[in-house]
mmCIF file of C-alpha atoms in Angstrom:
data_model
loop_
_atom_site.group_PDB
_atom_site.id
_atom_site.type_symbol
_atom_site.label_atom_id
_atom_site.label_comp_id
_atom_site.label_asym_id
_atom_site.label_seq_id
_atom_site.Cartn_x
_atom_site.Cartn_y
_atom_site.Cartn_z
ATOM 1 C CA MET U 1 79.037 -1.195 61.694
ATOM 2 C CA PRO U 2 75.851 -1.244 59.935
ATOM 3 C CA HIS U 3 77.356 -3.852 57.074
ATOM 4 C CA ARG U 4 78.343 -6.571 59.190
ATOM 5 C CA ALA U 5 77.862 -10.637 58.404
ATOM 6 C CA VAL U 6 78.415 -13.068 61.110
ATOM 7 C CA ILE U 7 77.702 -16.593 60.975
ATOM 8 C CA HIS U 8 77.220 -18.896 64.272
ATOM 9 C CA ILE U 9 78.336 -22.575 63.525
ATOM 10 C CA ASP U 10 77.094 -25.166 65.661
ATOM 11 C CA LEU U 11 77.391 -29.034 65.006
ATOM 12 C CA ASP U 12 74.471 -30.863 66.185
ATOM 13 C CA ALA U 13 74.702 -32.893 68.991
ATOM 14 C CA PHE U 14 78.312 -33.664 68.221
ATOM 15 C CA PHE U 15 79.638 -36.538 70.129
ATOM 16 C CA THR U 16 77.045 -38.761 69.708
ATOM 17 C CA SER U 17 77.127 -37.692 65.759
ATOM 18 C CA VAL U 18 80.998 -38.695 66.315
ATOM 19 C CA GLU U 19 79.840 -41.882 67.613
ATOM 20 C CA LEU U 20 77.543 -42.793 64.676
ATOM 21 C CA LYS U 21 80.355 -42.116 62.209
ATOM 22 C CA ARG U 22 82.016 -45.057 64.113
ATOM 23 C CA HIS U 23 78.762 -47.327 64.387
ATOM 24 C CA PRO U 24 76.221 -45.970 61.336
ATOM 25 C CA GLU U 25 74.477 -49.345 63.055
ATOM 26 C CA LEU U 26 73.161 -47.377 65.923
ATOM 27 C CA LYS U 27 71.259 -44.521 63.779
ATOM 28 C CA GLY U 28 68.254 -43.821 65.140
ATOM 29 C CA LYS U 29 68.792 -45.320 68.712
ATOM 30 C CA PRO U 30 68.780 -43.303 71.852
ATOM 31 C CA ILE U 31 72.848 -42.696 72.327
ATOM 32 C CA ILE U 32 73.994 -41.617 75.783
ATOM 33 C CA VAL U 33 78.057 -40.906 76.075
ATOM 34 C CA GLY U 34 79.359 -40.766 79.206
ATOM 35 C CA GLY U 35 82.450 -42.139 81.413
ATOM 36 C CA THR U 36 83.498 -45.257 80.584
ATOM 37 C CA GLY U 37 80.484 -46.103 78.857
ATOM 38 C CA ASP U 38 79.361 -48.200 81.501
ATOM 39 C CA PRO U 39 75.475 -47.139 83.115
ATOM 40 C CA ALA U 40 76.093 -48.922 86.762
ATOM 41 C CA SER U 41 79.505 -46.769 86.985
ATOM 42 C CA ARG U 42 79.588 -43.337 88.884
ATOM 43 C CA GLY U 43 79.950 -41.203 85.718
ATOM 44 C CA VAL U 44 77.782 -38.678 84.292
ATOM 45 C CA VAL U 45 76.542 -38.289 81.058
ATOM 46 C CA SER U 46 78.760 -36.483 78.843
ATOM 47 C CA ALA U 47 76.306 -35.892 75.634
ATOM 48 C CA ALA U 48 72.796 -37.494 74.398
ATOM 49 C CA SER U 49 71.909 -37.921 71.354
ATOM 50 C CA TYR U 50 68.346 -36.323 70.208
ATOM 51 C CA GLU U 51 66.829 -39.752 70.706
ATOM 52 C CA ALA U 52 67.811 -39.989 74.368
ATOM 53 C CA ARG U 53 66.676 -36.364 75.000
ATOM 54 C CA LYS U 54 63.375 -37.494 74.279
ATOM 55 C CA TYR U 55 63.215 -39.497 77.359
ATOM 56 C CA GLY U 56 65.185 -36.938 79.505
ATOM 57 C CA VAL U 57 68.393 -37.270 79.222
ATOM 58 C CA ARG U 58 70.546 -34.417 79.652
ATOM 59 C CA SER U 59 74.144 -33.691 80.068
ATOM 60 C CA GLY U 60 75.306 -33.965 83.826
ATOM 61 C CA MET U 61 72.867 -36.487 84.627
ATOM 62 C CA PRO U 62 74.174 -39.548 86.538
ATOM 63 C CA LEU U 63 74.480 -42.504 84.082
ATOM 64 C CA LYS U 64 72.715 -44.349 86.268
ATOM 65 C CA ARG U 65 69.644 -42.204 86.279
ATOM 66 C CA ALA U 66 69.889 -41.230 82.412
ATOM 67 C CA LYS U 67 69.652 -45.738 82.709
ATOM 68 C CA ARG U 68 66.588 -45.706 84.463
ATOM 69 C CA LEU U 69 65.261 -42.691 82.304
ATOM 70 C CA CYS U 70 66.015 -44.610 78.787
ATOM 71 C CA PRO U 71 66.917 -48.193 79.390
ATOM 72 C CA GLU U 72 66.705 -49.090 75.866
ATOM 73 C CA ALA U 73 69.806 -47.022 75.338
ATOM 74 C CA VAL U 74 73.157 -47.489 73.874
ATOM 75 C CA PHE U 75 76.026 -46.040 76.352
ATOM 76 C CA LEU U 76 79.135 -45.413 74.800
ATOM 77 C CA PRO U 77 82.405 -44.486 76.600
ATOM 78 C CA VAL U 78 83.691 -40.577 76.189
ATOM 79 C CA ASP U 79 86.262 -40.251 73.383
ATOM 80 C CA PHE U 80 88.412 -36.641 73.573
ATOM 81 C CA GLU U 81 90.655 -37.659 71.097
ATOM 82 C CA SER U 82 88.301 -38.839 68.210
ATOM 83 C CA TYR U 83 86.231 -35.606 69.046
ATOM 84 C CA GLU U 84 89.316 -33.520 68.951
ATOM 85 C CA ARG U 85 90.271 -34.631 65.506
ATOM 86 C CA GLU U 86 86.598 -34.158 64.387
ATOM 87 C CA SER U 87 86.992 -30.797 65.723
ATOM 88 C CA GLU U 88 90.475 -29.637 64.338
ATOM 89 C CA ARG U 89 89.185 -30.920 60.921
ATOM 90 C CA PHE U 90 85.834 -28.383 61.089
ATOM 91 C CA MET U 91 87.972 -25.329 62.313
ATOM 92 C CA ALA U 92 90.303 -26.082 59.140
ATOM 93 C CA MET U 93 87.460 -25.553 57.570
ATOM 94 C CA LEU U 94 86.411 -22.755 58.673
ATOM 95 C CA HIS U 95 89.861 -20.897 58.461
ATOM 96 C CA GLU U 96 89.482 -21.305 54.321
ATOM 97 C CA TYR U 97 86.607 -18.602 54.494
ATOM 98 C CA THR U 98 87.487 -15.711 57.085
ATOM 99 C CA PRO U 99 90.731 -15.550 59.148
ATOM 100 C CA LEU U 100 88.208 -14.429 61.955
ATOM 101 C CA VAL U 101 86.781 -17.671 63.241
ATOM 102 C CA GLU U 102 86.052 -17.430 67.250
ATOM 103 C CA SER U 103 85.689 -20.939 69.087
ATOM 104 C CA PHE U 104 83.650 -21.938 71.328
ATOM 105 C CA GLY U 105 84.802 -25.633 72.208
ATOM 106 C CA LEU U 106 85.144 -28.211 69.911
ATOM 107 C CA ASP U 107 81.695 -27.996 67.945
ATOM 108 C CA GLU U 108 80.964 -24.378 67.831
ATOM 109 C CA ALA U 109 82.156 -21.374 66.347
ATOM 110 C CA PHE U 110 81.670 -17.610 65.407
ATOM 111 C CA LEU U 111 83.094 -16.582 61.722
ATOM 112 C CA GLU U 112 83.051 -12.843 60.487
ATOM 113 C CA LEU U 113 82.885 -12.371 56.718
ATOM 114 C CA GLU U 114 84.807 -9.183 55.102
ATOM 115 C CA PHE U 115 83.453 -8.345 51.811
ATOM 116 C CA ALA U 116 84.858 -6.135 49.040
ATOM 117 C CA GLU U 117 81.842 -3.847 48.314
ATOM 118 C CA PRO U 118 80.734 -2.831 51.735
ATOM 119 C CA GLY U 119 77.678 -0.880 50.910
ATOM 120 C CA LYS U 120 75.987 -3.764 49.643
ATOM 121 C CA ASP U 121 73.758 -6.187 51.646
ATOM 122 C CA THR U 122 76.151 -8.667 53.012
ATOM 123 C CA LEU U 123 73.969 -11.120 54.757
ATOM 124 C CA PRO U 124 72.423 -12.831 51.287
ATOM 125 C CA ARG U 125 76.178 -13.549 50.663
ATOM 126 C CA ALA U 126 76.709 -14.784 54.180
ATOM 127 C CA LEU U 127 73.706 -17.226 53.370
ATOM 128 C CA LYS U 128 75.304 -18.792 50.590
ATOM 129 C CA THR U 129 78.559 -18.996 52.939
ATOM 130 C CA ALA U 130 76.788 -20.719 55.268
ATOM 131 C CA GLU U 131 75.167 -23.307 52.951
ATOM 132 C CA GLU U 132 78.274 -23.804 51.280
ATOM 133 C CA ILE U 133 80.109 -24.580 54.614
ATOM 134 C CA LYS U 134 76.868 -26.814 55.700
ATOM 135 C CA TRP U 135 76.560 -28.587 52.192
ATOM 136 C CA ARG U 136 80.627 -29.279 53.364
ATOM 137 C CA ILE U 137 80.218 -30.737 56.740
ATOM 138 C CA LYS U 138 78.110 -33.195 55.773
ATOM 139 C CA LYS U 139 79.838 -34.543 52.501
ATOM 140 C CA GLU U 140 83.201 -34.104 54.380
ATOM 141 C CA LEU U 141 83.074 -34.507 57.766
ATOM 142 C CA GLY U 142 79.986 -36.881 57.784
ATOM 143 C CA LEU U 143 78.314 -34.760 60.425
ATOM 144 C CA THR U 144 75.503 -32.014 60.360
ATOM 145 C CA ALA U 145 75.192 -28.742 61.604
ATOM 146 C CA SER U 146 73.003 -25.731 62.818
ATOM 147 C CA ALA U 147 74.159 -21.985 61.015
ATOM 148 C CA GLY U 148 72.950 -18.494 61.848
ATOM 149 C CA ILE U 149 73.424 -15.978 59.788
ATOM 150 C CA ALA U 150 72.881 -12.281 60.956
ATOM 151 C CA PRO U 151 74.976 -8.427 61.644
ATOM 152 C CA ASN U 152 76.092 -9.709 64.855
ATOM 153 C CA LYS U 153 77.202 -12.314 67.082
ATOM 154 C CA LEU U 154 74.366 -12.674 69.164
ATOM 155 C CA LEU U 155 71.595 -12.611 66.901
ATOM 156 C CA ALA U 156 73.492 -15.189 65.038
ATOM 157 C CA LYS U 157 73.822 -17.216 67.615
ATOM 158 C CA MET U 158 70.054 -17.085 68.725
ATOM 159 C CA ALA U 159 69.094 -17.975 64.698
ATOM 160 C CA SER U 160 71.740 -20.892 64.561
ATOM 161 C CA GLU U 161 69.049 -22.431 67.215
ATOM 162 C CA MET U 162 66.073 -21.822 65.080
ATOM 163 C CA LYS U 163 65.628 -24.823 63.389
ATOM 164 C CA LYS U 164 68.002 -27.702 65.161
ATOM 165 C CA PRO U 165 68.830 -29.769 64.230
ATOM 166 C CA ASP U 166 70.305 -29.396 60.452
ATOM 167 C CA GLY U 167 68.720 -25.867 60.243
ATOM 168 C CA LEU U 168 69.820 -22.739 58.987
ATOM 169 C CA PHE U 169 67.964 -19.472 59.667
ATOM 170 C CA CYS U 170 69.212 -15.719 58.494
ATOM 171 C CA MET U 171 67.661 -12.930 61.212
ATOM 172 C CA LYS U 172 67.842 -9.515 59.687
ATOM 173 C CA THR U 173 67.534 -6.665 62.137
ATOM 174 C CA ASN U 174 64.133 -5.886 60.982
ATOM 175 C CA ASP U 175 63.088 -9.174 62.334
ATOM 176 C CA VAL U 176 64.117 -8.778 65.261
ATOM 177 C CA ALA U 177 61.225 -7.490 67.260
ATOM 178 C CA ARG U 178 58.944 -9.811 66.001
ATOM 179 C CA ILE U 179 60.417 -12.789 66.085
ATOM 180 C CA PHE U 180 62.083 -11.844 69.768
ATOM 181 C CA ARG U 181 58.256 -10.230 70.808
ATOM 182 C CA ASP U 182 56.883 -13.790 72.435
ATOM 183 C CA LEU U 183 59.904 -16.052 73.119
ATOM 184 C CA PRO U 184 60.637 -16.553 76.396
ATOM 185 C CA VAL U 185 63.129 -14.761 78.327
ATOM 186 C CA ARG U 186 65.202 -17.562 79.019
ATOM 187 C CA ARG U 187 65.812 -17.800 75.198
ATOM 188 C CA LEU U 188 68.154 -14.178 75.430
ATOM 189 C CA PRO U 189 71.704 -15.572 75.925
ATOM 190 C CA GLY U 190 73.269 -14.047 79.400
ATOM 191 C CA VAL U 191 69.783 -14.892 80.783
ATOM 192 C CA GLY U 192 70.760 -17.790 83.386
ATOM 193 C CA PRO U 193 67.864 -19.442 85.849
ATOM 194 C CA LYS U 194 68.859 -16.926 88.415
ATOM 195 C CA THR U 195 68.310 -13.930 86.211
ATOM 196 C CA GLU U 196 65.146 -15.504 84.604
ATOM 197 C CA ALA U 197 63.589 -15.785 88.230
ATOM 198 C CA ARG U 198 64.506 -12.138 89.223
ATOM 199 C CA LEU U 199 63.193 -11.178 85.460
ATOM 200 C CA LEU U 200 59.995 -13.122 86.483
ATOM 201 C CA ARG U 201 59.458 -11.625 90.152
ATOM 202 C CA MET U 202 59.547 -8.058 87.786
ATOM 203 C CA GLY U 203 56.377 -9.116 85.480
ATOM 204 C CA ILE U 204 58.909 -9.701 82.527
ATOM 205 C CA LYS U 205 58.175 -13.241 80.661
ATOM 206 C CA THR U 206 59.074 -12.416 77.266
ATOM 207 C CA ILE U 207 62.304 -10.933 75.342
ATOM 208 C CA GLY U 208 59.516 -8.065 73.799
ATOM 209 C CA GLU U 209 58.442 -7.244 77.376
ATOM 210 C CA LEU U 210 62.140 -7.299 78.216
ATOM 211 C CA ALA U 211 62.590 -4.728 75.047
ATOM 212 C CA ASP U 212 59.689 -2.711 76.271
ATOM 213 C CA SER U 213 60.818 -2.220 79.760
ATOM 214 C CA GLU U 214 62.543 1.248 80.746
ATOM 215 C CA PRO U 215 66.732 1.131 80.796
ATOM 216 C CA LEU U 216 66.567 2.965 84.018
ATOM 217 C CA TRP U 217 64.012 0.279 85.603
ATOM 218 C CA LEU U 218 66.269 -2.339 84.622
ATOM 219 C CA GLU U 219 69.313 -1.130 85.909
ATOM 220 C CA ARG U 220 68.194 0.020 89.270
ATOM 221 C CA ASN U 221 66.712 -3.741 89.513
ATOM 222 C CA LEU U 222 69.302 -5.877 87.981
ATOM 223 C CA GLY U 223 72.434 -3.395 88.365
ATOM 224 C CA PRO U 224 73.700 -1.126 85.717
ATOM 225 C CA THR U 225 75.986 -3.449 83.574
ATOM 226 C CA THR U 226 73.565 -6.424 83.476
ATOM 227 C CA GLY U 227 70.459 -4.332 82.903
ATOM 228 C CA LYS U 228 71.863 -1.811 79.757
ATOM 229 C CA THR U 229 73.192 -5.412 78.393
ATOM 230 C CA LEU U 230 70.102 -7.184 78.480
ATOM 231 C CA HIS U 231 67.967 -4.327 77.427
ATOM 232 C CA GLU U 232 70.265 -4.456 74.320
ATOM 233 C CA HIS U 233 70.203 -7.755 73.756
ATOM 234 C CA SER U 234 66.691 -7.647 74.020
ATOM 235 C CA ARG U 235 66.624 -5.214 70.854
ATOM 236 C CA GLY U 236 69.358 -7.269 68.853
ATOM 237 C CA ILE U 237 72.245 -4.607 69.681
ATOM 238 C CA ASP U 238 75.500 -6.436 70.130
ATOM 239 C CA ALA U 239 78.876 -4.674 69.273
ATOM 240 C CA SER U 240 81.318 -7.376 70.456
ATOM 241 C CA PRO U 241 83.649 -8.758 67.913
ATOM 242 C CA VAL U 242 84.541 -12.098 67.261
ATOM 243 C CA VAL U 243 87.886 -12.412 68.264
ATOM 244 C CA PRO U 244 90.398 -15.270 66.749
ATOM 245 C CA PHE U 245 92.093 -17.119 69.519
ATOM 246 C CA HIS U 246 95.819 -18.010 68.733
ATOM 247 C CA GLU U 247 97.754 -19.187 71.929
ATOM 248 C CA PRO U 248 101.149 -20.825 69.991
ATOM 249 C CA GLU U 249 103.197 -20.454 73.008
ATOM 250 C CA SER U 250 100.589 -23.285 74.743
ATOM 251 C CA VAL U 251 98.734 -26.368 74.739
ATOM 252 C CA SER U 252 95.137 -25.950 75.998
ATOM 253 C CA ARG U 253 92.180 -28.056 75.603
ATOM 254 C CA GLU U 254 88.499 -27.102 76.102
ATOM 255 C CA VAL U 255 84.831 -28.418 75.907
ATOM 256 C CA THR U 256 81.530 -26.982 75.983
ATOM 257 C CA PHE U 257 78.814 -29.137 77.601
ATOM 258 C CA GLU U 258 75.655 -29.490 75.406
ATOM 259 C CA GLU U 259 73.956 -28.588 78.407
ATOM 260 C CA ASP U 260 74.782 -26.464 81.078
ATOM 261 C CA THR U 261 75.585 -28.302 84.018
ATOM 262 C CA GLY U 262 76.075 -27.659 88.164
ATOM 263 C CA ASP U 263 77.258 -30.638 88.670
ATOM 264 C CA ILE U 264 81.011 -30.718 90.372
ATOM 265 C CA HIS U 265 81.644 -34.163 89.819
ATOM 266 C CA PHE U 266 80.747 -34.127 86.392
ATOM 267 C CA ILE U 267 83.268 -30.606 85.637
ATOM 268 C CA ARG U 268 86.315 -32.019 87.523
ATOM 269 C CA GLU U 269 85.422 -35.477 85.814
ATOM 270 C CA THR U 270 86.042 -33.214 82.598
ATOM 271 C CA LEU U 271 88.546 -31.379 83.794
ATOM 272 C CA TYR U 272 90.598 -34.892 84.594
ATOM 273 C CA GLU U 273 89.932 -36.106 80.855
ATOM 274 C CA LEU U 274 91.334 -32.739 79.303
ATOM 275 C CA THR U 275 94.469 -32.794 81.571
ATOM 276 C CA GLU U 276 95.374 -35.888 80.393
ATOM 277 C CA ASP U 277 95.152 -34.463 76.734
ATOM 278 C CA VAL U 278 96.958 -31.669 77.314
ATOM 279 C CA THR U 279 99.682 -33.778 79.676
ATOM 280 C CA SER U 280 100.272 -36.177 76.757
ATOM 281 C CA ARG U 281 100.222 -33.483 73.928
ATOM 282 C CA LEU U 282 102.930 -31.963 75.991
ATOM 283 C CA LYS U 283 105.118 -35.155 76.180
ATOM 284 C CA GLU U 284 104.649 -35.598 72.300
ATOM 285 C CA ARG U 285 105.834 -32.638 71.250
ATOM 286 C CA GLY U 286 108.867 -32.686 73.632
ATOM 287 C CA TYR U 287 107.433 -29.353 76.318
ATOM 288 C CA ARG U 288 107.219 -28.916 79.637
ATOM 289 C CA CYS U 289 105.267 -26.051 81.168
ATOM 290 C CA MET U 290 105.546 -23.380 84.158
ATOM 291 C CA ALA U 291 102.098 -22.721 84.307
ATOM 292 C CA VAL U 292 98.254 -23.614 84.349
ATOM 293 C CA THR U 293 95.417 -22.067 83.585
ATOM 294 C CA ILE U 294 91.708 -23.207 83.746
ATOM 295 C CA LYS U 295 88.739 -21.450 81.850
ATOM 296 C CA ILE U 296 85.343 -21.926 83.063
ATOM 297 C CA ARG U 297 81.999 -19.671 81.241
ATOM 298 C CA PHE U 298 79.021 -19.995 82.982
ATOM 299 C CA SER U 299 75.553 -19.940 81.772
ATOM 300 C CA ASP U 300 74.889 -16.269 81.503
ATOM 301 C CA PHE U 301 78.056 -16.310 79.053
ATOM 302 C CA ASN U 302 80.650 -14.789 81.699
ATOM 303 C CA THR U 303 83.989 -16.230 81.715
ATOM 304 C CA ILE U 304 86.362 -16.628 83.973
ATOM 305 C CA THR U 305 90.395 -17.940 84.189
ATOM 306 C CA ARG U 306 92.794 -19.011 87.047
ATOM 307 C CA SER U 307 96.334 -19.081 86.888
ATOM 308 C CA THR U 308 99.203 -20.998 88.942
ATOM 309 C CA THR U 309 102.775 -20.604 88.387
ATOM 310 C CA LEU U 310 104.339 -24.217 89.023
ATOM 311 C CA ARG U 311 107.864 -24.990 91.326
ATOM 312 C CA GLU U 312 109.670 -26.507 88.164
ATOM 313 C CA LEU U 313 109.107 -27.508 84.883
ATOM 314 C CA THR U 314 107.056 -30.049 84.197
ATOM 315 C CA ASP U 315 105.135 -32.625 81.687
ATOM 316 C CA SER U 316 103.789 -34.739 84.593
ATOM 317 C CA MET U 317 100.481 -35.424 84.419
ATOM 318 C CA ASN U 318 100.420 -36.153 88.695
ATOM 319 C CA ASP U 319 101.939 -32.297 88.682
ATOM 320 C CA ILE U 320 99.391 -30.470 86.449
ATOM 321 C CA TRP U 321 96.297 -31.924 87.553
ATOM 322 C CA GLN U 322 97.447 -31.206 91.190
ATOM 323 C CA ALA U 323 97.532 -27.638 89.943
ATOM 324 C CA THR U 324 94.112 -27.583 88.413
ATOM 325 C CA LEU U 325 92.230 -29.711 91.085
ATOM 326 C CA THR U 326 93.680 -26.696 93.277
ATOM 327 C CA LEU U 327 92.290 -24.042 90.758
ATOM 328 C CA LEU U 328 89.201 -25.788 90.477
ATOM 329 C CA GLU U 329 88.686 -25.928 94.502
ATOM 330 C CA GLU U 330 89.485 -22.114 94.604
ATOM 331 C CA THR U 331 86.835 -20.765 92.044
ATOM 332 C CA GLU U 332 83.495 -19.924 93.273
ATOM 333 C CA PHE U 333 80.463 -21.206 91.164
ATOM 334 C CA PRO U 334 77.702 -18.897 91.107
ATOM 335 C CA GLY U 335 75.968 -20.340 88.446
ATOM 336 C CA LYS U 336 75.497 -23.364 85.988
ATOM 337 C CA VAL U 337 78.367 -24.041 83.709
ATOM 338 C CA ARG U 338 78.997 -24.013 80.099
ATOM 339 C CA LEU U 339 82.360 -24.534 79.151
ATOM 340 C CA VAL U 340 85.325 -25.771 80.571
ATOM 341 C CA GLY U 341 89.036 -25.919 79.557
ATOM 342 C CA VAL U 342 92.587 -26.210 80.492
ATOM 343 C CA LYS U 343 96.023 -24.649 79.495
ATOM 344 C CA ALA U 344 99.615 -25.517 79.784
ATOM 345 C CA SER U 345 101.768 -22.125 79.445
ATOM 346 C CA LYS U 346 105.058 -20.801 79.214
ATOM 347 C CA LEU U 347 106.579 -23.769 78.134
ATOM 348 C CA THR U 348 110.218 -24.918 77.268
ATOM 349 C CA HIS U 349 111.400 -27.529 74.952
ATOM 350 C CA ARG U 350 113.618 -30.027 76.154
ATOM 351 C CA LYS U 351 115.831 -29.456 73.417
ATOM 352 C CA THR U 352 116.310 -25.931 75.212
ATOM 353 C CA ASP U 353 116.031 -26.769 78.797
#
């Protein structure tokens, strides 16, 4: 598909930006969101403002350590309900431009635009659309976003990271070799710490070096799937479609961490809060569920789901959390985690029980 136009939109420092809307007096100060907002508690950092990140504060870090690194920081509790309201407004805005919207958590999405004249260069028109979306996000939502425009999802994602925060970058196919040449191989989506270490042992430090490597040699050393995929990605090749996500017969919540984490306590705490929200929604809408699913996306973008069927219909937080926790405990973690989610499905309305 030579005339694709994909936009990747990523809300900047989403959790902390939402908090700043409610607390404008904190603008310019280091803000850390996590747990109950008490840095002396056992909680972990869910999000940190750019000012706090300068001190080394990162998602998944214990709040106590974050306090030591940045003693002047303002600590705030996690408020998923507020973040979700803002996310719903954000996603509704994106759907005004195209039905092809693939969301990744609350604050990130791909859009694929379709134009009536496919023979013309679509990227300039996509660039204007991205500019308009960014302007509306700032005006209507009071937030900022970084956007990347490119012929495929891989390049759009990398383009959106080029000029954060509040950035806008268009990456054309002809620009790939020049832009990728000296970038560290870790910048390529799908290259986590373990893959990076293997590539470094193979003498590959940059994406350009990866692109120049023999595909068969990569496949022998990294496996046929990984080797082939990384070689294609290093050259900007990605045919994956933008897939809209619709689940009208389920209630789900997911969140993308600002930074990949291997802290199982943080992952469990986040899943608990997501489960609370899902359960609350079930009760508000008058539904009970018969199945529970967890979703986990790792740093290499590999995504798994684990599901279980309950013994009976329920809207009990205790029942749904026990199912979620059991699924989590049965899951192996080959690497750090980027996203987690919980879904209640096989719903029955109380009126039809």
